[in-house]
Backbone as a chain_set.jsonl record, in Angstrom:
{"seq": "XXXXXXXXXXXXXXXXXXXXXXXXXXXXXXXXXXXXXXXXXXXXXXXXXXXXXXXXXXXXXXXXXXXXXXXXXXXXXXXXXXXXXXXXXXXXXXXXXXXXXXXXXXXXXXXXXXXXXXXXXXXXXXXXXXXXXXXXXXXXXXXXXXXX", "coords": {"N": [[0.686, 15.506, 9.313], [-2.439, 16.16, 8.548], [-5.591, 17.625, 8.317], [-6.391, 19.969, 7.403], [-3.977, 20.645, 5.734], [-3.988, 18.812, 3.81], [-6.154, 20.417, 2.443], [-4.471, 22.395, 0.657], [-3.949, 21.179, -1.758], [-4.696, 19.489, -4.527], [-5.459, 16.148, -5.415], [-4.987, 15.874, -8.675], [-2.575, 17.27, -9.132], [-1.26, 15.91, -6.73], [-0.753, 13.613, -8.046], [0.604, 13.605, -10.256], [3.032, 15.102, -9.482], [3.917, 13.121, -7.545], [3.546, 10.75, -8.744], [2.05, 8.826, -8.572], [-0.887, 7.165, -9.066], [-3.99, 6.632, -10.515], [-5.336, 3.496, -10.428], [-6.925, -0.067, -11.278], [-9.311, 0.626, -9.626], [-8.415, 2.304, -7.64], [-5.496, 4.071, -5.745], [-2.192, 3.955, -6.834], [1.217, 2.774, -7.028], [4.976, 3.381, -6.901], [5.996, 1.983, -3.771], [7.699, 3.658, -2.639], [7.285, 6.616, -3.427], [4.513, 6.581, -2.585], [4.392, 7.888, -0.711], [3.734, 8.876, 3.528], [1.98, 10.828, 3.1], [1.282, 11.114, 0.615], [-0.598, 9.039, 0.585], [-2.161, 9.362, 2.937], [-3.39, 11.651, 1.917], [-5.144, 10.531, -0.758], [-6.617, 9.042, 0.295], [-7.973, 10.888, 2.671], [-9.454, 12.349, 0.512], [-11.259, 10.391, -0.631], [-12.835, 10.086, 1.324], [-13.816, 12.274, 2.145], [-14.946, 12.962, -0.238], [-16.924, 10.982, -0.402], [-18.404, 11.248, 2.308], [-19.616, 14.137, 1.63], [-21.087, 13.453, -0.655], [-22.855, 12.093, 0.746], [-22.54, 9.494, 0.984], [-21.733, 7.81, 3.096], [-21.841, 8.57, 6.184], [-19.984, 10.509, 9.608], [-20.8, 8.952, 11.839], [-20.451, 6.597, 10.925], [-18.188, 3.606, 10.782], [-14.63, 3.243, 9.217], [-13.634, 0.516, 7.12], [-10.401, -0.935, 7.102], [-7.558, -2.289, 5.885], [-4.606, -4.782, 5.162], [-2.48, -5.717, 2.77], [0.661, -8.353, 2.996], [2.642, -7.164, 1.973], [6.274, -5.19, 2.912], [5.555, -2.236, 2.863], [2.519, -2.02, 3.439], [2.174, -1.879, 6.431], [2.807, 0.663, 7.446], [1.639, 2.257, 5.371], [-1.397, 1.511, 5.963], [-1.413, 3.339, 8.636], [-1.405, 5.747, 7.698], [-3.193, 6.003, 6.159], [-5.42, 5.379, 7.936], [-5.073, 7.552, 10.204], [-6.047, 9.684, 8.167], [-8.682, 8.575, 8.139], [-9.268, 9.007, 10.713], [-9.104, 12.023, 10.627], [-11.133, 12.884, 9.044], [-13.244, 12.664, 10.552], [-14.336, 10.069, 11.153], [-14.531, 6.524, 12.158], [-11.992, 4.365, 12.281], [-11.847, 0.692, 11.55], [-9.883, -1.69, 12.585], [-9.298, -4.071, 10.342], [-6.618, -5.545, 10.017], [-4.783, -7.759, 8.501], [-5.569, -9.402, 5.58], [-7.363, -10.748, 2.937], [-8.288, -8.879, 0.246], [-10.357, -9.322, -0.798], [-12.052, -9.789, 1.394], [-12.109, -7.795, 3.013], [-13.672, -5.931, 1.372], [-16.024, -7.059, 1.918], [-16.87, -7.028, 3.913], [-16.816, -4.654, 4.861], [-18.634, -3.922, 2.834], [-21.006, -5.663, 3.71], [-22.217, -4.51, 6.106], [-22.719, -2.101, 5.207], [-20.624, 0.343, 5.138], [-18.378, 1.955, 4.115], [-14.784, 1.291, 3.034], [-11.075, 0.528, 2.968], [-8.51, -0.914, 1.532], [-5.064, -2.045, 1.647], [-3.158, -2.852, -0.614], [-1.173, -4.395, -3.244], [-1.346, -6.308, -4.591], [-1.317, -7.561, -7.216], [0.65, -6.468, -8.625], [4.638, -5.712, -8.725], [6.754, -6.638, -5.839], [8.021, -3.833, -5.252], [6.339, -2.356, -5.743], [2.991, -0.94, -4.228], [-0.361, -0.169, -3.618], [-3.438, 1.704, -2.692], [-6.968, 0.648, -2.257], [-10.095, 1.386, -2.801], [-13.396, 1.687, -1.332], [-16.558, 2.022, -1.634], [-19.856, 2.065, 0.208], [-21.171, 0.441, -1.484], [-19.661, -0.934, -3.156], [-16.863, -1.359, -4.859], [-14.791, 1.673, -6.326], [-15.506, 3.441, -9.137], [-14.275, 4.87, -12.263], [-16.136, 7.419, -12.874], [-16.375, 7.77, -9.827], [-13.699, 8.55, -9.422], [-12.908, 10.316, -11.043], [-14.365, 12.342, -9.726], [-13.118, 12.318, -7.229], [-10.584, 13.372, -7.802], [-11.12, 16.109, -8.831], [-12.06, 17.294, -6.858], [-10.763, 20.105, -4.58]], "CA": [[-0.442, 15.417, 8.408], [-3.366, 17.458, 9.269], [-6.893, 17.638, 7.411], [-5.772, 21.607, 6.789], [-2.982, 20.199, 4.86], [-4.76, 18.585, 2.721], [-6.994, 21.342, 1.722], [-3.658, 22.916, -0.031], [-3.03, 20.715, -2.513], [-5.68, 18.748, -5.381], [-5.27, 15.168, -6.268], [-3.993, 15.81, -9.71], [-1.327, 17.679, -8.644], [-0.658, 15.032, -5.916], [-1.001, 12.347, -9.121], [1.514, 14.823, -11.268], [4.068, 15.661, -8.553], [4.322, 11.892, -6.88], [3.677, 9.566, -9.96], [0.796, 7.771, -7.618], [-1.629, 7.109, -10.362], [-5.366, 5.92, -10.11], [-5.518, 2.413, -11.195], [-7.767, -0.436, -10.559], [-9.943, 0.621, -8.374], [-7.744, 2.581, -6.534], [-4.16, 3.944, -6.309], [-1.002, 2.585, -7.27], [2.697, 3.827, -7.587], [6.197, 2.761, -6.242], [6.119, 2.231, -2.653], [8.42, 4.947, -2.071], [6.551, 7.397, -3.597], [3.249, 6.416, -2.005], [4.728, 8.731, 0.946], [2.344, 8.731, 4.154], [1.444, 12.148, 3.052], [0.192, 11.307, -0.395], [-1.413, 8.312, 0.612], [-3.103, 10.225, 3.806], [-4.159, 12.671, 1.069], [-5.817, 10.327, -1.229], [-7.607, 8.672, 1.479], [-8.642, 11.797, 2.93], [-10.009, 12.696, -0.466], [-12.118, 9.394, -0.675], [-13.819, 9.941, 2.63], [-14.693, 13.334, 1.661], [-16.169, 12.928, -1.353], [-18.192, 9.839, 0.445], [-18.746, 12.478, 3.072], [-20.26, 14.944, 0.997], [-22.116, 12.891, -1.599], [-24.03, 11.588, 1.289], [-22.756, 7.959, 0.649], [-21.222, 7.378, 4.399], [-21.583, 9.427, 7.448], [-19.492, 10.371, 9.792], [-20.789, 7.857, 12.814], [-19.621, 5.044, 10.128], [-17.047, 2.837, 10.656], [-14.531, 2.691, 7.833], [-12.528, -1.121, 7.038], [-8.8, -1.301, 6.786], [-6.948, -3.881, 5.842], [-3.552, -4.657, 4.1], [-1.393, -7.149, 2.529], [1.803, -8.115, 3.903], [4.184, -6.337, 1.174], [6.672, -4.311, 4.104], [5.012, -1.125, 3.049], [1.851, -2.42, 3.715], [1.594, -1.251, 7.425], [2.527, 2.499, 6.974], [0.627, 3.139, 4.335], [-2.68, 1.699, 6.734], [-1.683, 4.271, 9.456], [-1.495, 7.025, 6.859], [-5.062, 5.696, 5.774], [-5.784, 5.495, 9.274], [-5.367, 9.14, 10.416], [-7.242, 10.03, 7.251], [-10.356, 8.41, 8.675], [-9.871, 9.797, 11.995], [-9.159, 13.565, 10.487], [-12.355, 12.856, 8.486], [-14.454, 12.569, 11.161], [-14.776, 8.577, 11.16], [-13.554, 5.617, 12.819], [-10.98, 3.518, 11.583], [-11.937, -0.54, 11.721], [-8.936, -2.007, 11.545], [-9.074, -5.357, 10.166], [-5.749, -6.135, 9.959], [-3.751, -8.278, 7.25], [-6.31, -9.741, 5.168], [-7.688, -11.194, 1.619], [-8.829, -8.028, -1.061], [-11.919, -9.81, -1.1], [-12.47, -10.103, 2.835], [-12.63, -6.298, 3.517], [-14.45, -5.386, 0.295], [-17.302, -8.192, 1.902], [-17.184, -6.862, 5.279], [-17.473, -3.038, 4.287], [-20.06, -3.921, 1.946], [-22.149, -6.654, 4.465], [-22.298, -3.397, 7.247], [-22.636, -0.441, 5.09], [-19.94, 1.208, 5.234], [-16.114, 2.117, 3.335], [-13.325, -0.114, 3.157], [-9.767, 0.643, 2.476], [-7.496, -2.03, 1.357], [-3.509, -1.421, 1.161], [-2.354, -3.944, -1.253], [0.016, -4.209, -4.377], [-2.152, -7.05, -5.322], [-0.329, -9.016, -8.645], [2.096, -5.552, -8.876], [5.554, -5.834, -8.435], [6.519, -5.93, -4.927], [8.667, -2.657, -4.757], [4.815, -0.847, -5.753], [1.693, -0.854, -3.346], [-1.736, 0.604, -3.821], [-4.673, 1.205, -2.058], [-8.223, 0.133, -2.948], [-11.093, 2.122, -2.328], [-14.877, 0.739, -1.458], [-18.083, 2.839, -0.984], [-20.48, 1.02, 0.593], [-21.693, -0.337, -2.502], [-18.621, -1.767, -3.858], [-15.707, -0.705, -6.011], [-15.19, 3.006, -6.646], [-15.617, 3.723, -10.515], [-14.217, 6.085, -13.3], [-16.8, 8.885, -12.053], [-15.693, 8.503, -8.595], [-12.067, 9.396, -9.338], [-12.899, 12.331, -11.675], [-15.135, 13.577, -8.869], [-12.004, 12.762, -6.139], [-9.852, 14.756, -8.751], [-12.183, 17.293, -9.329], [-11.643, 18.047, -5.291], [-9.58, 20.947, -4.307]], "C": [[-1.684, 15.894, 9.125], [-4.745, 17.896, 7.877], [-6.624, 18.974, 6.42], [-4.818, 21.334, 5.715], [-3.471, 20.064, 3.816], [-5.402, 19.584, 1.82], [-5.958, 22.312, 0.674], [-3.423, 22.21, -1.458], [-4.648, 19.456, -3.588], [-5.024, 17.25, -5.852], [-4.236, 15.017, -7.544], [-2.973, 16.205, -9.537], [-0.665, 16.818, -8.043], [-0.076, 13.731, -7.181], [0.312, 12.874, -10.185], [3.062, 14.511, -10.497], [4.586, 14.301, -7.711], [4.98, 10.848, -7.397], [2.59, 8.313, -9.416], [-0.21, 8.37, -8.522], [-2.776, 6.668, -10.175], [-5.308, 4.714, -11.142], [-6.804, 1.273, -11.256], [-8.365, -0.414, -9.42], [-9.465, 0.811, -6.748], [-6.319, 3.551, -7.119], [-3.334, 3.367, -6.074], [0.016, 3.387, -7.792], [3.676, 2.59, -6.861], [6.033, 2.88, -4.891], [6.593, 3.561, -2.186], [7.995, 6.347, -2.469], [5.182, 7.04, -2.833], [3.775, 6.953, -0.288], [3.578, 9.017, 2.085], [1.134, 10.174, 3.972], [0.288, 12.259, 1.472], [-0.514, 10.107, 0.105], [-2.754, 8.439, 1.438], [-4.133, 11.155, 2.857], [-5.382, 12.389, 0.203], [-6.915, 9.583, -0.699], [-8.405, 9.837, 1.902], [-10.075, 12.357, 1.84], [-11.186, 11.868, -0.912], [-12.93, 9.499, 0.266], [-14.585, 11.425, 2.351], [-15.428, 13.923, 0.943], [-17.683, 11.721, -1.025], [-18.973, 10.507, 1.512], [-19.678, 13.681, 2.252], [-21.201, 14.708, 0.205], [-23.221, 12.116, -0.969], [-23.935, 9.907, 1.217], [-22.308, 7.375, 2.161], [-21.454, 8.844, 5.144], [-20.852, 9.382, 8.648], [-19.065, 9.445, 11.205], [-20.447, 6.509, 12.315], [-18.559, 4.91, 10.873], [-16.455, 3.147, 9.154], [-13.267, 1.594, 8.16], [-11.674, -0.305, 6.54], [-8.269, -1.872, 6.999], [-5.488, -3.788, 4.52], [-3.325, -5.981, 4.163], [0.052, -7.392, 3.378], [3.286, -7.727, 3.149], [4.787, -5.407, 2.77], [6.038, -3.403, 4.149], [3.545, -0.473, 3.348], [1.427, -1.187, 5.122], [1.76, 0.408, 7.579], [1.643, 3.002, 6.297], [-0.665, 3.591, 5.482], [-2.156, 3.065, 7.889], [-1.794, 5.517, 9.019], [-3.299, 7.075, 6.568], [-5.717, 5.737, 7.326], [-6.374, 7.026, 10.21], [-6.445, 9.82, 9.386], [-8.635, 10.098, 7.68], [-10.831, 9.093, 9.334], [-9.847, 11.056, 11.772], [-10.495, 13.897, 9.889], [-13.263, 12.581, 9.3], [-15.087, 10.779, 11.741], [-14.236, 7.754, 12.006], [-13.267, 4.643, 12.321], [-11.31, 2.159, 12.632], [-10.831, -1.376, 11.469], [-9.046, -3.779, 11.506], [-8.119, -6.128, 9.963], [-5.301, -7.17, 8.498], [-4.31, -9.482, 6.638], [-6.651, -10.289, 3.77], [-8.204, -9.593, 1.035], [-10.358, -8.209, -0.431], [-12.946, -9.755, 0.196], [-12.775, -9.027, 3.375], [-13.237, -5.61, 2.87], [-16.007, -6.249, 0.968], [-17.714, -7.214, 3.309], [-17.472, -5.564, 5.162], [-18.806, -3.197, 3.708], [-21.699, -4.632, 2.984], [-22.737, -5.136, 5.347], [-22.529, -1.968, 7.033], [-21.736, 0.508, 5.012], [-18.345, 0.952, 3.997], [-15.705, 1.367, 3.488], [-11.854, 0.941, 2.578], [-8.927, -0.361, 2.518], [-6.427, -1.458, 0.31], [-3.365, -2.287, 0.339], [-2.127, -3.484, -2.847], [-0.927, -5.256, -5.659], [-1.586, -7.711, -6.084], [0.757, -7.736, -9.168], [3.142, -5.907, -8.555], [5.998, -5.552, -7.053], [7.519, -4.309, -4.395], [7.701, -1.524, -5.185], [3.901, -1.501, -4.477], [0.702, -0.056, -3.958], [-2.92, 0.327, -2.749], [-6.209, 1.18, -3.295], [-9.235, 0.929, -2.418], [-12.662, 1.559, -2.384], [-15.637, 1.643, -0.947], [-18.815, 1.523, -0.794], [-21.286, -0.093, -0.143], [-20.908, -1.052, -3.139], [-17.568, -0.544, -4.348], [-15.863, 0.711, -6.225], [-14.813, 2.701, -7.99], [-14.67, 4.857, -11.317], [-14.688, 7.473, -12.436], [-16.23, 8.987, -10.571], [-14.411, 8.949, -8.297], [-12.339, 10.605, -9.428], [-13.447, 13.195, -10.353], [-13.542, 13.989, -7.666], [-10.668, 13.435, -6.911], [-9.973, 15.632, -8.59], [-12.17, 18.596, -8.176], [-10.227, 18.962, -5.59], [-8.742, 21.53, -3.069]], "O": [[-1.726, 15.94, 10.354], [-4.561, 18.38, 6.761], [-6.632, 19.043, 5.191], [-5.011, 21.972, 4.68], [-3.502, 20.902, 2.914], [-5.214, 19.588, 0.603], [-6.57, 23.002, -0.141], [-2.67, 22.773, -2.252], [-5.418, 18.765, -2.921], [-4.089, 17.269, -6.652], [-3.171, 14.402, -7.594], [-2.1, 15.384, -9.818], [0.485, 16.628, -8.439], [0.964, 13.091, -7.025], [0.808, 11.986, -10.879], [3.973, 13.815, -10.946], [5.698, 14.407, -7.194], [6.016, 10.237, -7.134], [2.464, 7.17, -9.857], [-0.415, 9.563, -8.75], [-2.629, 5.926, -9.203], [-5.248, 4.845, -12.364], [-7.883, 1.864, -11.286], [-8.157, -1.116, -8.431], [-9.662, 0.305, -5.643], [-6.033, 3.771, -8.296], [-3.321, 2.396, -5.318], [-0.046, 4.302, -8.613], [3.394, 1.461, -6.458], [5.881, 4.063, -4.584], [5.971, 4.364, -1.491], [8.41, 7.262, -1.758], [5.042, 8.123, -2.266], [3.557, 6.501, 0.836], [2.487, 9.385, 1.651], [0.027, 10.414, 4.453], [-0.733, 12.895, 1.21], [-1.671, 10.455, -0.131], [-3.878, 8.029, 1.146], [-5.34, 11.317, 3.038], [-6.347, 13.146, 0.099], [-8.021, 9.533, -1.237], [-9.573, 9.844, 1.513], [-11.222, 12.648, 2.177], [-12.095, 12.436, -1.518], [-13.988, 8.903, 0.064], [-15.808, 11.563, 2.369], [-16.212, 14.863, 1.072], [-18.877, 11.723, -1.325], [-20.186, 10.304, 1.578], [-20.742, 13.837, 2.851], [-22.165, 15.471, 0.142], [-24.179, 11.607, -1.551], [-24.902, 9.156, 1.343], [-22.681, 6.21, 2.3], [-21.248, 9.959, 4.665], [-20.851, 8.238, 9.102], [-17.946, 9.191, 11.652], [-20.21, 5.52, 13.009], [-18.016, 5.804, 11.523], [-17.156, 3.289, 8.152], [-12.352, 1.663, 8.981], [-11.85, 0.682, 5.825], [-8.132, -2.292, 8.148], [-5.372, -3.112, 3.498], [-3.615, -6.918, 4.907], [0.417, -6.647, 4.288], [4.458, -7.878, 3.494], [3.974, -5.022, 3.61], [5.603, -3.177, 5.278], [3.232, 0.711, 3.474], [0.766, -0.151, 5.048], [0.834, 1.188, 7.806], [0.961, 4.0, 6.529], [-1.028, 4.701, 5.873], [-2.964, 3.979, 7.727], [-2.218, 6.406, 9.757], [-4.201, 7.895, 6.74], [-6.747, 6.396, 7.465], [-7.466, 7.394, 10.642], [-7.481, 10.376, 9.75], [-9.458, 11.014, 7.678], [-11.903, 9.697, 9.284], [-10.527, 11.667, 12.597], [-11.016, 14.989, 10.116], [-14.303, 12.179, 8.779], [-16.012, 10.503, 12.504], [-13.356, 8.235, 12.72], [-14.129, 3.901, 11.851], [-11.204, 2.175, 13.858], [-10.668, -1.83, 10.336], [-8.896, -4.538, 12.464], [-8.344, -7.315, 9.726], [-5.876, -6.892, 7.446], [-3.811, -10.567, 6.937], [-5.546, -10.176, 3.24], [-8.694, -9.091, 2.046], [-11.142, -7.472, 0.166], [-14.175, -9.697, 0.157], [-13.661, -9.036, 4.23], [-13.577, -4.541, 3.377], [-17.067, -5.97, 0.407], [-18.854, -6.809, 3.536], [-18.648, -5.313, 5.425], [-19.852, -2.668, 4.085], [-22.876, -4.274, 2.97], [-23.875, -4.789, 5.028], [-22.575, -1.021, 7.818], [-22.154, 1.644, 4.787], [-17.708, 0.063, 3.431], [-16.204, 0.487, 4.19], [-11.908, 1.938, 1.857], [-8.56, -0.738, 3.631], [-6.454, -0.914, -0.794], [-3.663, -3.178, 1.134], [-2.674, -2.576, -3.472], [-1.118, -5.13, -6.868], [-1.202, -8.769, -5.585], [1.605, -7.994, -10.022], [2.934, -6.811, -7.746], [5.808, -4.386, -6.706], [7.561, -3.901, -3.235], [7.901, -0.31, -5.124], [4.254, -2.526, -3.893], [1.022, 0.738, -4.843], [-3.26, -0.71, -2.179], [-6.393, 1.5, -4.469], [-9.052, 1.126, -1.217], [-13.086, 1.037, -3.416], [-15.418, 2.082, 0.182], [-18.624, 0.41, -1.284], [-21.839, -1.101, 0.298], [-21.424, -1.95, -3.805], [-17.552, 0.68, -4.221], [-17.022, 1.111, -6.329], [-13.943, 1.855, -8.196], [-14.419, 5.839, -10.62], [-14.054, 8.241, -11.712], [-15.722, 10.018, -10.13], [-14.028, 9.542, -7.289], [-12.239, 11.577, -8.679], [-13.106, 14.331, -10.022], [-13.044, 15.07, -7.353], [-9.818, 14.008, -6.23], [-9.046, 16.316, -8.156], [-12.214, 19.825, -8.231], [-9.226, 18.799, -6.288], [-7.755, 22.237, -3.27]]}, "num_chains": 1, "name": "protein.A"}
């Protein structure tokens, strides 16, 4: 996985071609589809639209944190590299509450990423996405869509 990589391939397509779907405030598929490649991807895609829109820079920190579904810790190192191909540095907070890395991103300024499945079934996962203001929105998908 490789930042270059990325630049081949758009979201929707990834969202099309996987079945990893944008859900609450985040994505969300079958574990086994949430391969470290799309999950690297849609991470990547979150930092670079936060990157570009001027909402984080790249001397930030960004939080990561998961649940303890098994697929949990892969995913974070997929999200992990992301950060670091993006220029950032990965906080890792380790195996945490939703609520606990959405507080701590938000208290400090900076991103968050939280792996979790949350009240899904556990043979799905998702991650969560946080600009430093909270929750990413509607508009901030379309825009991390919109990327190519």
């Amino acid at each position: 996985m490789s930042h270059a990589e990325n630049q081949t391939i758009r979201i929707l397509d990834l969202m099309e071609s996987s079945g990893v779907k944008f859900g609450t405030s985040g994505a969300r598929g079958l574990a086994d589809d949430m391969t470290d490649y799309v999950c690297y991807a849609y991470s990547l895609a979150f930092l670079e639209y936060l990157l570009e829109s001027g909402q984080i820079n790249k001397a930030d920190g960004v939080a990561i944190a998961g649940d303890f579904r098994p697929s949990s810790p892969r995913i974070m190192a997929a999200v992990a590299k992301a950060v670091t191909d993006a220029g950032c540095a990965p906080v890792n907070c380790g195996f945490i509450p939703t609520p606990a890395v959405a507080c701590y991103a938000m208290k400090r300024g900076i991103a968050g990423i939280m792996v979790t499945g949350s009240h899904i079934p556990d043979d799905r996962n998702g991650i969560k996405f946080y600009k430093p203001a909270g929750e990413i929105l509607k508009p901030d998908e379309q825009a991390m869509c919109a990327r190519s």
